[in-house]
Every structure is written in C-alpha cells, then in structure tokens.
C-alpha cells in the first residue's frame, strides 16, 4: 500500500492510462488490420471482374512506386491441373477450385485467391500471397497505434504535473500548520482552499478553538490562584515586619531574616505569575500608543540605586522619544525584566548600556551588559517559562523572559538574546524590535 496520496493517485492513474492505452491500441490494431484485409479483398474483387471480362492473364504491371508486395497475380485455370500430395503444385492452380475467395497453397506459399468462371466456361483466378497481404495490413495497422505510443508517455508526464499541482494546497496547509507556534492558535485561513479540504480545515479550526479555550481556562486558573495568594502573602509580610520590633534573640533574628527572604521570593513569584497570565492572551493590535522613552527613563532611575550598590555603571547610550503600541504597564514590566537580568548578571565594575532608537521600520530597544552571557546550549530554551539556564545567579523564577516575550508578541514585535561577539568582550545583548506605526 502506497502511503502518499500523490503516489497513490499517480500510480492509479498511470495504471489506468497504460491499461486503457493497451486496450485501445489492441482494438485499433485489430480494426485497422481487418480493414486493410477487407480493402485488399475488394481490390481482388475488382481485378477479378476485370480479368473475367477481358481475358487478362499476367501479373498486373508495376508502374511508378506501387509496392511490390501489393501486386496482384492473374492466372487462367486450365482443366486437368491438380495439387500434388503435399498441396504443392509446380505452378498450376487445381482446376477443381470452386468460385469465390479461398486460401490455397501454391509454389510453397499460401495465396489468397478469387476464382471467377467466365460465360464461355473458362476460369480465371486472381490472387496475392497471404504473407504480402498480411504485411501490408500489419504496416497500416501499426501506423494507427504509433501516435498512441508517443502520446502515452506525454500523458504520464502531464498526469504527474496535474497531480502535483492539485495536491499543492495540501502541502501549503501542512506548511502553514507547521509554521504555527504552539502559543499562536489563530484559525487556519479558509480562502483559496479546495472544497474537499474545507471540512478538514474546519475540524482543525474547531480543534484549535478548543485548545485555545483550554489554554484560556488554564491561564485564568493560574491568574486566579496567584491573585488569591496575594492577600495571605501580604499579611505574612506585615506579620514579619511586626516581628522586627519584637524582642528577639540573635538566632531568632537570623531565622526571621531567612523567613523574610522566603516571603519576598514567594511574593516575586506571584507577581511574575500574575504578569505572565496577564500578558499571555495573544496579540492586541489596537493597544494605545505609549511614549516609551519616558517610561524607560523612569525604570532606569528606579534601578540606579541598586546599580550603584553593585558598582555597576547603568546608563543610556542613546535614547529618543518614540511611541510603541503597548500599555504603559506592559512596557514598564518589559524594561524592568531585561534591565533586572542585566544588572543581576553583571559583576561589580561592569557596565549596562541601554539604547532606544528608531531603525528602518522598527523601534529598537537594546540592553548590553558585561556579564557572563548565556551558554549557547541554553539560548534555545531561554524563553521557556521557569527555565533558568545552567548559569543562573541569585533569586529568580525563570519567568522574566517568558513575560518579556509575551509582551513583545502582543504588538507583533520580536525579542532576541545573543552573546556579544568575542571582540567586544563577554556579555549579553538583548534586542527588542517593535513595528514602527
Ligand atoms: N543578561 C543576562 N546575562 C546572563 N544570563 C542571563 C541574562 N538574562 C537572563 N539570563 C539567564 O536567563 C535565565 C532566565 O531569565 P529570566 O529573566 O526568564 O528568569 P530569572 O531572571 O531567572 O527570573 P525572574 O526574571 O523571574 O526574576 C536566567 O536565570 C539567567 O540564567
Ligand atoms: Mg529575570
């Protein structure tokens, strides 16, 4: 069984075509052959009538380019002649031949002859060797099937082309599905799809719809859970802060400090989960135009004290005033996540350079650091939720870059992380591009 539809169609059609061609060829050959024999009999009839009325007795003259094989022999039948025991007389035809068409042996060859009796009782035979007649008939019959033999290979090539073209929408559809990212669940287009494929596309679209609904439910569950946990965590923070004023031993204070760290981490995880759920609902083509330059300046100003504490030089290389189609909160979260990563992974004495500019059709936001960069093996998975790579430092959830990616996706932008070329020293370059509208 051939697995491919193309293979099946082509083989089926090819077998059918060759089968039909063989049957048609056989029938055409037979008919043309019989027709040629009938034609030769008709000629014999006419020559016979002529010989019977004019006492012709010879081979008909072969003038011009008459084919030697088509020549007709005319012979008077003399009484008394008879076939020898092997039906092989020297040259005479037996005198007891009845009138009409018959096939006889003469001189070792088979002849098709027509015998006529004249009004005066004399008899004449006209004939041709059967082999010659068959050869002439075969020649003309073969000529009828030559075009068929030439056309069949051409037809096979045409069938291959037509099958290939007809199945192209199917490969296009498969490519379309393959190119879909798992988190992009918009429906497949139904325009320019052959009618036979429409039910198939419709069921894929229904499936995509169900998957999208499931994703949505899951997202809402995470958001609700994170939201519900916010209040108890806030209460825990307050309780821990109250303990600061309590009369605690040195050991108690140390334990309180690690308790606070734990609570802060949990709080951060909840905020990141909430952000992930909030920005995880596909694209929003009609977000508000927001001035990004101003937001970026505010985020950098917020992080300056932390940078100073770590002795990291955080500053702008280039900043212009440009607008991006995203909510201000989303832009703040994006900038914060990238800058937070850069500061966290840059050692003391290092540098974090921020740039914002317009280039071609894009607004480009870039963060360069002088940290360790990300191992190439981790780069492919770095946008996966909870993936922290093999060189992660400090606290973190592994959600920051997933959130950044989702925010950028909302306005059809792109985000790329790459290690700086070795000539520029170690460090990571994060580049975000937003379409300039
Ligand atoms: N600038 C950077 N330099 C080196 N490694 C980085 C840099 N930015 C990100 N990474 C690596 O990518 C991982 C994932 O980053 P991501 O921001 O998603 O999570 P996180 O920083 O660990 O957690 P969170 O952002 O929630 O605090 C980090 O754990 C780190 O290993
Ligand atoms: Mg991060």
XYZ file of N, CA, C and O and ligand atoms in Angstrom, residues 272 337 340-341 344 400-401, ligand 2:
29
model
N 5.256 37.627 39.212
C 5.665 37.177 37.869
C 4.578 36.293 37.247
O 4.270 36.417 36.064
N 12.206 43.750 33.445
C 12.709 42.372 33.380
C 14.062 42.294 32.693
O 14.962 41.590 33.156
N 16.685 44.190 34.883
C 16.920 43.431 36.109
C 17.873 42.267 35.838
O 18.817 42.010 36.581
N 17.645 41.563 34.719
C 18.538 40.451 34.335
C 19.961 40.961 34.124
O 20.932 40.366 34.601
N 21.603 41.877 37.354
C 21.863 40.710 38.188
C 23.083 39.942 37.715
O 23.843 39.398 38.499
N 10.867 35.814 33.923
C 11.055 37.178 33.404
C 11.086 37.246 31.879
O 10.385 38.066 31.275
N 11.868 36.366 31.254
C 11.998 36.438 29.791
C 10.732 35.939 29.086
O 10.382 36.437 28.020
Mg 14.759 37.878 35.000
